[in-house]
Amino acid sequence: MEEQEDTRTYHAVVNHEEQYSIWLAGKEIPLGWKEAGKTGTKKECLDFIEEVWTDMRPLSLRKQMDGVA
């Protein structure tokens, strides 16, 4: 089966642990998440996340490992 191109609009979103995801525009963003400053196609949002999310560890773990907890 051939995949159709996803032409919907998305938001890049981020949570309090600085973890990123995408959310379909027009839908209410879930509690604990906020817009991360990028709206566009799925690919555009995923490209943005790949560029800005350089450390996959949650913020609390990064702080713990840095001795800042």
CSV table of C-alpha atoms in Angstrom, one decimal, residues 3-41:
chain,number,residue,atom,x,y,z
A,3,GLU,CA,1.7,6.0,1.8
A,4,GLN,CA,0.0,9.3,1.3
A,5,GLU,CA,2.0,12.5,2.1
A,6,ASP,CA,0.9,14.0,5.4
A,7,THR,CA,0.0,17.6,4.5
A,8,ARG,CA,-1.5,18.5,7.9
A,9,THR,CA,-0.1,21.2,10.1
A,10,TYR,CA,1.7,20.4,13.3
A,11,HIS,CA,3.3,22.2,16.3
A,12,ALA,CA,6.6,21.1,17.8
A,13,VAL,CA,5.9,20.9,21.5
A,14,VAL,CA,8.1,20.5,24.6
A,15,ASN,CA,7.5,19.4,28.2
A,16,HIS,CA,9.0,20.4,31.6
A,17,GLU,CA,11.7,17.8,31.1
A,18,GLU,CA,12.7,19.5,27.8
A,19,GLN,CA,11.6,16.5,25.8
A,20,TYR,CA,10.1,17.2,22.3
A,21,SER,CA,7.2,15.9,20.3
A,22,ILE,CA,4.8,17.0,17.6
A,23,TRP,CA,1.1,17.7,18.0
A,24,LEU,CA,-1.5,18.2,15.4
A,25,ALA,CA,-2.4,21.9,15.0
A,26,GLY,CA,-6.0,22.6,15.9
A,27,LYS,CA,-6.0,20.1,18.7
A,28,GLU,CA,-5.6,21.2,22.3
A,29,ILE,CA,-2.0,20.7,23.5
A,30,PRO,CA,-2.0,18.2,26.4
A,31,LEU,CA,-1.3,19.4,30.0
A,32,GLY,CA,2.4,19.5,30.7
A,33,TRP,CA,3.3,20.5,27.1
A,34,LYS,CA,3.7,23.8,25.4
A,35,GLU,CA,4.5,25.0,21.9
A,36,ALA,CA,8.2,25.0,21.2
A,37,GLY,CA,8.2,27.7,18.5
A,38,LYS,CA,7.8,25.7,15.3
A,39,THR,CA,4.6,25.2,13.3
A,40,GLY,CA,4.6,23.5,9.9
A,41,THR,CA,4.5,20.2,8.1
